[in-house]
């Protein structure tokens, strides 16, 4: 079982279809559905040696409109160990893409805010794929390695964020960590 739960928001069954191996032993690929609606194609790297597990989803952002995006991302968060990464494409999310293009911090975008509220505390924007194999534009969200590390990452993020509403949110998250 890849995920810790099989139901989101009390009504959407988490369904994995077309699970298959790739050319990398630890890397699996599958389609993720909530009920009968596609959420995205997912890559899951199970980890090897010092490489931590990670997920990448080619994301269809309809769960945001349904008010379940944070709970969906928590499912990924809870399935990862501390220090692991979660990559989410934003090519189908024009608001996030536009804000990032204009220089906003990832946490100031709709996608980044949902990732932040689901527990991730460090972000990187892959606005230009290096080498051609990385796929679409995406955000990298890291799960903190510890509670203390998460607090430090939030404090650093607070220095970079300009949007007052996001600053207040981050400050609240920092206070909850103490």
mmCIF file with all atom_site columns, C-alpha atoms in Angstrom:
data_model
loop_
_atom_site.group_PDB
_atom_site.id
_atom_site.type_symbol
_atom_site.label_atom_id
_atom_site.label_alt_id
_atom_site.label_comp_id
_atom_site.label_asym_id
_atom_site.label_entity_id
_atom_site.label_seq_id
_atom_site.pdbx_PDB_ins_code
_atom_site.Cartn_x
_atom_site.Cartn_y
_atom_site.Cartn_z
_atom_site.occupancy
_atom_site.B_iso_or_equiv
_atom_site.pdbx_formal_charge
_atom_site.auth_seq_id
_atom_site.auth_comp_id
_atom_site.auth_asym_id
_atom_site.auth_atom_id
_atom_site.pdbx_PDB_model_num
ATOM 1   C CA . UNK A 1 1   ? 0.000   0.000  0.000   1.00 0.00 ? 1   UNK A CA 1
ATOM 2   C CA . UNK A 1 2   ? 1.511   3.321  -1.087  1.00 0.00 ? 2   UNK A CA 1
ATOM 3   C CA . UNK A 1 3   ? -0.909  5.595  0.789   1.00 0.00 ? 3   UNK A CA 1
ATOM 4   C CA . UNK A 1 4   ? -2.020  5.446  4.409   1.00 0.00 ? 4   UNK A CA 1
ATOM 5   C CA . UNK A 1 5   ? -5.710  6.061  3.618   1.00 0.00 ? 5   UNK A CA 1
ATOM 6   C CA . UNK A 1 6   ? -8.041  5.019  0.856   1.00 0.00 ? 6   UNK A CA 1
ATOM 7   C CA . UNK A 1 7   ? -10.709 7.732  1.244   1.00 0.00 ? 7   UNK A CA 1
ATOM 8   C CA . UNK A 1 8   ? -10.382 11.545 0.977   1.00 0.00 ? 8   UNK A CA 1
ATOM 9   C CA . UNK A 1 9   ? -12.867 14.001 2.492   1.00 0.00 ? 9   UNK A CA 1
ATOM 10  C CA . UNK A 1 10  ? -15.061 11.117 3.562   1.00 0.00 ? 10  UNK A CA 1
ATOM 11  C CA . UNK A 1 11  ? -16.422 10.595 0.065   1.00 0.00 ? 11  UNK A CA 1
ATOM 12  C CA . UNK A 1 12  ? -13.663 10.215 -2.541  1.00 0.00 ? 12  UNK A CA 1
ATOM 13  C CA . UNK A 1 13  ? -12.143 6.752  -2.849  1.00 0.00 ? 13  UNK A CA 1
ATOM 14  C CA . UNK A 1 14  ? -8.424  6.860  -3.649  1.00 0.00 ? 14  UNK A CA 1
ATOM 15  C CA . UNK A 1 15  ? -8.002  4.598  -6.667  1.00 0.00 ? 15  UNK A CA 1
ATOM 16  C CA . UNK A 1 16  ? -4.675  3.558  -8.187  1.00 0.00 ? 16  UNK A CA 1
ATOM 17  C CA . UNK A 1 17  ? -4.836  2.364  -11.806 1.00 0.00 ? 17  UNK A CA 1
ATOM 18  C CA . UNK A 1 18  ? -2.258  1.097  -14.268 1.00 0.00 ? 18  UNK A CA 1
ATOM 19  C CA . UNK A 1 19  ? 0.450   0.566  -11.644 1.00 0.00 ? 19  UNK A CA 1
ATOM 20  C CA . UNK A 1 20  ? 3.619   -0.439 -13.454 1.00 0.00 ? 20  UNK A CA 1
ATOM 21  C CA . UNK A 1 21  ? 7.350   -0.699 -13.042 1.00 0.00 ? 21  UNK A CA 1
ATOM 22  C CA . UNK A 1 22  ? 9.785   1.533  -14.900 1.00 0.00 ? 22  UNK A CA 1
ATOM 23  C CA . UNK A 1 23  ? 13.365  1.047  -16.055 1.00 0.00 ? 23  UNK A CA 1
ATOM 24  C CA . UNK A 1 24  ? 14.477  2.069  -12.534 1.00 0.00 ? 24  UNK A CA 1
ATOM 25  C CA . UNK A 1 25  ? 13.871  -0.732 -10.026 1.00 0.00 ? 25  UNK A CA 1
ATOM 26  C CA . UNK A 1 26  ? 12.602  1.545  -7.228  1.00 0.00 ? 26  UNK A CA 1
ATOM 27  C CA . UNK A 1 27  ? 10.440  3.747  -9.489  1.00 0.00 ? 27  UNK A CA 1
ATOM 28  C CA . UNK A 1 28  ? 6.751   2.962  -10.026 1.00 0.00 ? 28  UNK A CA 1
ATOM 29  C CA . UNK A 1 29  ? 4.251   4.799  -12.177 1.00 0.00 ? 29  UNK A CA 1
ATOM 30  C CA . UNK A 1 30  ? 0.466   4.886  -11.827 1.00 0.00 ? 30  UNK A CA 1
ATOM 31  C CA . UNK A 1 31  ? -2.646  6.947  -12.409 1.00 0.00 ? 31  UNK A CA 1
ATOM 32  C CA . UNK A 1 32  ? -4.377  8.316  -9.332  1.00 0.00 ? 32  UNK A CA 1
ATOM 33  C CA . UNK A 1 33  ? -8.115  8.866  -9.244  1.00 0.00 ? 33  UNK A CA 1
ATOM 34  C CA . UNK A 1 34  ? -10.422 10.219 -6.598  1.00 0.00 ? 34  UNK A CA 1
ATOM 35  C CA . UNK A 1 35  ? -13.612 8.359  -7.370  1.00 0.00 ? 35  UNK A CA 1
ATOM 36  C CA . UNK A 1 36  ? -13.855 8.364  -11.152 1.00 0.00 ? 36  UNK A CA 1
ATOM 37  C CA . UNK A 1 37  ? -11.920 11.637 -11.669 1.00 0.00 ? 37  UNK A CA 1
ATOM 38  C CA . UNK A 1 38  ? -8.258  11.633 -12.652 1.00 0.00 ? 38  UNK A CA 1
ATOM 39  C CA . UNK A 1 39  ? -6.001  13.539 -10.255 1.00 0.00 ? 39  UNK A CA 1
ATOM 40  C CA . UNK A 1 40  ? -2.841  12.818 -12.222 1.00 0.00 ? 40  UNK A CA 1
ATOM 41  C CA . UNK A 1 41  ? -0.130  10.470 -13.344 1.00 0.00 ? 41  UNK A CA 1
ATOM 42  C CA . UNK A 1 42  ? 2.134   9.738  -10.390 1.00 0.00 ? 42  UNK A CA 1
ATOM 43  C CA . UNK A 1 43  ? 5.729   8.587  -10.169 1.00 0.00 ? 43  UNK A CA 1
ATOM 44  C CA . UNK A 1 44  ? 6.782   7.049  -6.868  1.00 0.00 ? 44  UNK A CA 1
ATOM 45  C CA . UNK A 1 45  ? 10.428  6.421  -6.056  1.00 0.00 ? 45  UNK A CA 1
ATOM 46  C CA . UNK A 1 46  ? 10.662  4.055  -3.090  1.00 0.00 ? 46  UNK A CA 1
ATOM 47  C CA . UNK A 1 47  ? 14.148  5.140  -2.047  1.00 0.00 ? 47  UNK A CA 1
ATOM 48  C CA . UNK A 1 48  ? 17.576  3.532  -2.295  1.00 0.00 ? 48  UNK A CA 1
ATOM 49  C CA . UNK A 1 49  ? 20.650  3.834  -0.103  1.00 0.00 ? 49  UNK A CA 1
ATOM 50  C CA . UNK A 1 50  ? 20.808  7.506  0.884   1.00 0.00 ? 50  UNK A CA 1
ATOM 51  C CA . UNK A 1 51  ? 18.158  8.588  -1.685  1.00 0.00 ? 51  UNK A CA 1
ATOM 52  C CA . UNK A 1 52  ? 14.899  9.218  0.134   1.00 0.00 ? 52  UNK A CA 1
ATOM 53  C CA . UNK A 1 53  ? 11.515  8.275  -1.335  1.00 0.00 ? 53  UNK A CA 1
ATOM 54  C CA . UNK A 1 54  ? 9.685   10.894 -3.385  1.00 0.00 ? 54  UNK A CA 1
ATOM 55  C CA . UNK A 1 55  ? 6.497   11.425 -5.366  1.00 0.00 ? 55  UNK A CA 1
ATOM 56  C CA . UNK A 1 56  ? 5.873   13.432 -8.512  1.00 0.00 ? 56  UNK A CA 1
ATOM 57  C CA . UNK A 1 57  ? 2.378   14.073 -9.832  1.00 0.00 ? 57  UNK A CA 1
ATOM 58  C CA . UNK A 1 58  ? 1.402   15.479 -13.216 1.00 0.00 ? 58  UNK A CA 1
ATOM 59  C CA . UNK A 1 59  ? -1.478  17.236 -11.500 1.00 0.00 ? 59  UNK A CA 1
ATOM 60  C CA . UNK A 1 60  ? -5.019  18.038 -12.577 1.00 0.00 ? 60  UNK A CA 1
ATOM 61  C CA . UNK A 1 61  ? -5.967  20.704 -9.993  1.00 0.00 ? 61  UNK A CA 1
ATOM 62  C CA . UNK A 1 62  ? -9.728  20.092 -9.791  1.00 0.00 ? 62  UNK A CA 1
ATOM 63  C CA . UNK A 1 63  ? -9.438  19.019 -6.094  1.00 0.00 ? 63  UNK A CA 1
ATOM 64  C CA . UNK A 1 64  ? -8.804  22.693 -5.205  1.00 0.00 ? 64  UNK A CA 1
ATOM 65  C CA . UNK A 1 65  ? -12.227 23.655 -6.557  1.00 0.00 ? 65  UNK A CA 1
ATOM 66  C CA . UNK A 1 66  ? -13.757 20.848 -4.468  1.00 0.00 ? 66  UNK A CA 1
ATOM 67  C CA . UNK A 1 67  ? -11.993 22.100 -1.327  1.00 0.00 ? 67  UNK A CA 1
ATOM 68  C CA . UNK A 1 68  ? -10.021 18.857 -0.865  1.00 0.00 ? 68  UNK A CA 1
ATOM 69  C CA . UNK A 1 69  ? -6.588  19.781 -2.225  1.00 0.00 ? 69  UNK A CA 1
ATOM 70  C CA . UNK A 1 70  ? -4.983  20.157 1.216   1.00 0.00 ? 70  UNK A CA 1
ATOM 71  C CA . UNK A 1 71  ? -6.313  16.782 2.332   1.00 0.00 ? 71  UNK A CA 1
ATOM 72  C CA . UNK A 1 72  ? -5.073  15.228 -0.922  1.00 0.00 ? 72  UNK A CA 1
ATOM 73  C CA . UNK A 1 73  ? -1.580  16.653 -0.412  1.00 0.00 ? 73  UNK A CA 1
ATOM 74  C CA . UNK A 1 74  ? -1.600  15.484 3.218   1.00 0.00 ? 74  UNK A CA 1
ATOM 75  C CA . UNK A 1 75  ? -2.035  11.966 1.865   1.00 0.00 ? 75  UNK A CA 1
ATOM 76  C CA . UNK A 1 76  ? 1.282   12.338 0.024   1.00 0.00 ? 76  UNK A CA 1
ATOM 77  C CA . UNK A 1 77  ? 2.885   14.114 3.004   1.00 0.00 ? 77  UNK A CA 1
ATOM 78  C CA . UNK A 1 78  ? 1.941   11.317 5.413   1.00 0.00 ? 78  UNK A CA 1
ATOM 79  C CA . UNK A 1 79  ? 3.278   8.697  2.997   1.00 0.00 ? 79  UNK A CA 1
ATOM 80  C CA . UNK A 1 80  ? 6.761   10.257 2.942   1.00 0.00 ? 80  UNK A CA 1
ATOM 81  C CA . UNK A 1 81  ? 9.522   10.163 5.536   1.00 0.00 ? 81  UNK A CA 1
ATOM 82  C CA . UNK A 1 82  ? 11.173  13.342 6.813   1.00 0.00 ? 82  UNK A CA 1
ATOM 83  C CA . UNK A 1 83  ? 13.485  14.931 4.252   1.00 0.00 ? 83  UNK A CA 1
ATOM 84  C CA . UNK A 1 84  ? 11.556  13.488 1.296   1.00 0.00 ? 84  UNK A CA 1
ATOM 85  C CA . UNK A 1 85  ? 10.315  15.485 -1.680  1.00 0.00 ? 85  UNK A CA 1
ATOM 86  C CA . UNK A 1 86  ? 6.970   15.931 -3.421  1.00 0.00 ? 86  UNK A CA 1
ATOM 87  C CA . UNK A 1 87  ? 6.906   17.407 -6.941  1.00 0.00 ? 87  UNK A CA 1
ATOM 88  C CA . UNK A 1 88  ? 3.648   18.849 -8.332  1.00 0.00 ? 88  UNK A CA 1
ATOM 89  C CA . UNK A 1 89  ? 3.285   20.138 -11.892 1.00 0.00 ? 89  UNK A CA 1
ATOM 90  C CA . UNK A 1 90  ? 1.463   23.417 -12.412 1.00 0.00 ? 90  UNK A CA 1
ATOM 91  C CA . UNK A 1 91  ? 1.049   23.490 -16.202 1.00 0.00 ? 91  UNK A CA 1
ATOM 92  C CA . UNK A 1 92  ? -2.753  23.140 -15.733 1.00 0.00 ? 92  UNK A CA 1
ATOM 93  C CA . UNK A 1 93  ? -2.826  25.829 -13.017 1.00 0.00 ? 93  UNK A CA 1
ATOM 94  C CA . UNK A 1 94  ? -2.683  29.225 -14.767 1.00 0.00 ? 94  UNK A CA 1
ATOM 95  C CA . UNK A 1 95  ? -2.978  31.294 -11.565 1.00 0.00 ? 95  UNK A CA 1
ATOM 96  C CA . UNK A 1 96  ? -0.014  29.568 -9.912  1.00 0.00 ? 96  UNK A CA 1
ATOM 97  C CA . UNK A 1 97  ? 1.994   29.757 -13.155 1.00 0.00 ? 97  UNK A CA 1
ATOM 98  C CA . UNK A 1 98  ? 1.280   33.482 -13.556 1.00 0.00 ? 98  UNK A CA 1
ATOM 99  C CA . UNK A 1 99  ? 2.185   34.351 -9.958  1.00 0.00 ? 99  UNK A CA 1
ATOM 100 C CA . UNK A 1 100 ? 5.439   32.387 -10.122 1.00 0.00 ? 100 UNK A CA 1
ATOM 101 C CA . UNK A 1 101 ? 6.321   34.002 -13.442 1.00 0.00 ? 101 UNK A CA 1
ATOM 102 C CA . UNK A 1 102 ? 5.817   37.419 -11.816 1.00 0.00 ? 102 UNK A CA 1
ATOM 103 C CA . UNK A 1 103 ? 8.263   36.557 -9.025  1.00 0.00 ? 103 UNK A CA 1
ATOM 104 C CA . UNK A 1 104 ? 5.983   35.531 -6.182  1.00 0.00 ? 104 UNK A CA 1
ATOM 105 C CA . UNK A 1 105 ? 7.237   33.002 -3.656  1.00 0.00 ? 105 UNK A CA 1
ATOM 106 C CA . UNK A 1 106 ? 5.734   29.521 -4.218  1.00 0.00 ? 106 UNK A CA 1
ATOM 107 C CA . UNK A 1 107 ? 3.892   29.751 -0.870  1.00 0.00 ? 107 UNK A CA 1
ATOM 108 C CA . UNK A 1 108 ? 2.055   32.828 -2.190  1.00 0.00 ? 108 UNK A CA 1
ATOM 109 C CA . UNK A 1 109 ? 0.391   30.796 -4.953  1.00 0.00 ? 109 UNK A CA 1
ATOM 110 C CA . UNK A 1 110 ? -2.765  28.677 -4.618  1.00 0.00 ? 110 UNK A CA 1
ATOM 111 C CA . UNK A 1 111 ? -0.757  25.480 -5.184  1.00 0.00 ? 111 UNK A CA 1
ATOM 112 C CA . UNK A 1 112 ? 2.026   26.465 -2.787  1.00 0.00 ? 112 UNK A CA 1
ATOM 113 C CA . UNK A 1 113 ? -0.402  27.529 -0.078  1.00 0.00 ? 113 UNK A CA 1
ATOM 114 C CA . UNK A 1 114 ? -2.101  24.111 -0.204  1.00 0.00 ? 114 UNK A CA 1
ATOM 115 C CA . UNK A 1 115 ? 1.289   22.396 0.030   1.00 0.00 ? 115 UNK A CA 1
ATOM 116 C CA . UNK A 1 116 ? 2.228   24.617 2.971   1.00 0.00 ? 116 UNK A CA 1
ATOM 117 C CA . UNK A 1 117 ? -1.034  23.871 4.784   1.00 0.00 ? 117 UNK A CA 1
ATOM 118 C CA . UNK A 1 118 ? -0.521  20.153 4.265   1.00 0.00 ? 118 UNK A CA 1
ATOM 119 C CA . UNK A 1 119 ? 2.813   20.261 6.121   1.00 0.00 ? 119 UNK A CA 1
ATOM 120 C CA . UNK A 1 120 ? 5.560   20.942 3.563   1.00 0.00 ? 120 UNK A CA 1
ATOM 121 C CA . UNK A 1 121 ? 7.968   23.693 4.646   1.00 0.00 ? 121 UNK A CA 1
ATOM 122 C CA . UNK A 1 122 ? 10.495  24.233 1.837   1.00 0.00 ? 122 UNK A CA 1
ATOM 123 C CA . UNK A 1 123 ? 9.796   24.981 -1.832  1.00 0.00 ? 123 UNK A CA 1
ATOM 124 C CA . UNK A 1 124 ? 11.600  25.273 -5.129  1.00 0.00 ? 124 UNK A CA 1
ATOM 125 C CA . UNK A 1 125 ? 10.137  26.289 -8.473  1.00 0.00 ? 125 UNK A CA 1
ATOM 126 C CA . UNK A 1 126 ? 11.311  24.202 -11.424 1.00 0.00 ? 126 UNK A CA 1
ATOM 127 C CA . UNK A 1 127 ? 10.243  26.782 -13.997 1.00 0.00 ? 127 UNK A CA 1
ATOM 128 C CA . UNK A 1 128 ? 12.733  25.493 -16.550 1.00 0.00 ? 128 UNK A CA 1
ATOM 129 C CA . UNK A 1 129 ? 13.303  21.763 -16.798 1.00 0.00 ? 129 UNK A CA 1
ATOM 130 C CA . UNK A 1 130 ? 17.000  20.925 -16.927 1.00 0.00 ? 130 UNK A CA 1
ATOM 131 C CA . UNK A 1 131 ? 18.166  18.292 -19.364 1.00 0.00 ? 131 UNK A CA 1
ATOM 132 C CA . UNK A 1 132 ? 14.799  17.681 -20.993 1.00 0.00 ? 132 UNK A CA 1
ATOM 133 C CA . UNK A 1 133 ? 13.769  14.640 -18.929 1.00 0.00 ? 133 UNK A CA 1
ATOM 134 C CA . UNK A 1 134 ? 12.236  16.463 -15.975 1.00 0.00 ? 134 UNK A CA 1
ATOM 135 C CA . UNK A 1 135 ? 8.846   17.037 -17.600 1.00 0.00 ? 135 UNK A CA 1
ATOM 136 C CA . UNK A 1 136 ? 6.608   20.032 -17.000 1.00 0.00 ? 136 UNK A CA 1
ATOM 137 C CA . UNK A 1 137 ? 7.102   23.059 -14.778 1.00 0.00 ? 137 UNK A CA 1
ATOM 138 C CA . UNK A 1 138 ? 6.630   22.000 -11.177 1.00 0.00 ? 138 UNK A CA 1
ATOM 139 C CA . UNK A 1 139 ? 6.982   22.922 -7.552  1.00 0.00 ? 139 UNK A CA 1
ATOM 140 C CA . UNK A 1 140 ? 9.185   20.858 -5.292  1.00 0.00 ? 140 UNK A CA 1
ATOM 141 C CA . UNK A 1 141 ? 7.884   20.690 -1.727  1.00 0.00 ? 141 UNK A CA 1
ATOM 142 C CA . UNK A 1 142 ? 10.034  19.112 0.988   1.00 0.00 ? 142 UNK A CA 1
ATOM 143 C CA . UNK A 1 143 ? 8.798   17.397 4.112   1.00 0.00 ? 143 UNK A CA 1
ATOM 144 C CA . UNK A 1 144 ? 10.891  18.661 7.025   1.00 0.00 ? 144 UNK A CA 1
ATOM 145 C CA . UNK A 1 145 ? 13.346  16.208 8.516   1.00 0.00 ? 145 UNK A CA 1
ATOM 146 C CA . UNK A 1 146 ? 12.266  17.236 12.026  1.00 0.00 ? 146 UNK A CA 1
ATOM 147 C CA . UNK A 1 147 ? 9.938   19.647 13.790  1.00 0.00 ? 147 UNK A CA 1
ATOM 148 C CA . UNK A 1 148 ? 12.886  21.961 14.512  1.00 0.00 ? 148 UNK A CA 1
ATOM 149 C CA . UNK A 1 149 ? 14.015  21.908 10.871  1.00 0.00 ? 149 UNK A CA 1
ATOM 150 C CA . UNK A 1 150 ? 10.463  22.680 9.752   1.00 0.00 ? 150 UNK A CA 1
ATOM 151 C CA . UNK A 1 151 ? 10.340  25.695 12.054  1.00 0.00 ? 151 UNK A CA 1
ATOM 152 C CA . UNK A 1 152 ? 13.685  26.981 10.710  1.00 0.00 ? 152 UNK A CA 1
ATOM 153 C CA . UNK A 1 153 ? 12.478  26.536 7.125   1.00 0.00 ? 153 UNK A CA 1
ATOM 154 C CA . UNK A 1 154 ? 9.272   28.446 7.890   1.00 0.00 ? 154 UNK A CA 1
ATOM 155 C CA . UNK A 1 155 ? 11.287  31.253 9.516   1.00 0.00 ? 155 UNK A CA 1
ATOM 156 C CA . UNK A 1 156 ? 13.463  31.492 6.383   1.00 0.00 ? 156 UNK A CA 1
ATOM 157 C CA . UNK A 1 157 ? 10.368  31.459 4.175   1.00 0.00 ? 157 UNK A CA 1
ATOM 158 C CA . UNK A 1 158 ? 8.853   34.299 6.205   1.00 0.00 ? 158 UNK A CA 1
ATOM 159 C CA . UNK A 1 159 ? 11.831  36.492 5.218   1.00 0.00 ? 159 UNK A CA 1
ATOM 160 C CA . UNK A 1 160 ? 11.098  35.894 1.513   1.00 0.00 ? 160 UNK A CA 1
ATOM 161 C CA . UNK A 1 161 ? 7.306   36.296 1.437   1.00 0.00 ? 161 UNK A CA 1
ATOM 162 C CA . UNK A 1 162 ? 5.720   39.686 0.688   1.00 0.00 ? 162 UNK A CA 1
ATOM 163 C CA . UNK A 1 163 ? 1.990   38.894 0.711   1.00 0.00 ? 163 UNK A CA 1
ATOM 164 C CA . UNK A 1 164 ? 0.607   39.901 4.115   1.00 0.00 ? 164 UNK A CA 1
ATOM 165 C CA . UNK A 1 165 ? -1.995  37.114 4.244   1.00 0.00 ? 165 UNK A CA 1
ATOM 166 C CA . UNK A 1 166 ? 0.666   34.480 3.539   1.00 0.00 ? 166 UNK A CA 1
ATOM 167 C CA . UNK A 1 167 ? 3.017   36.064 6.094   1.00 0.00 ? 167 UNK A CA 1
ATOM 168 C CA . UNK A 1 168 ? 0.297   35.795 8.756   1.00 0.00 ? 168 UNK A CA 1
ATOM 169 C CA . UNK A 1 169 ? -0.306  32.152 7.814   1.00 0.00 ? 169 UNK A CA 1
ATOM 170 C CA . UNK A 1 170 ? 3.408   31.312 8.055   1.00 0.00 ? 170 UNK A CA 1
ATOM 171 C CA . UNK A 1 171 ? 3.692   33.135 11.386  1.00 0.00 ? 171 UNK A CA 1
ATOM 172 C CA . UNK A 1 172 ? 0.785   31.047 12.718  1.00 0.00 ? 172 UNK A CA 1
ATOM 173 C CA . UNK A 1 173 ? 2.460   27.851 11.511  1.00 0.00 ? 173 UNK A CA 1
ATOM 174 C CA . UNK A 1 174 ? 5.705   28.878 13.242  1.00 0.00 ? 174 UNK A CA 1
ATOM 175 C CA . UNK A 1 175 ? 3.842   29.558 16.487  1.00 0.00 ? 175 UNK A CA 1
ATOM 176 C CA . UNK A 1 176 ? 2.188   26.124 16.266  1.00 0.00 ? 176 UNK A CA 1
ATOM 177 C CA . UNK A 1 177 ? 5.645   24.521 16.021  1.00 0.00 ? 177 UNK A CA 1
ATOM 178 C CA . UNK A 1 178 ? 6.707   25.908 19.422  1.00 0.00 ? 178 UNK A CA 1
#
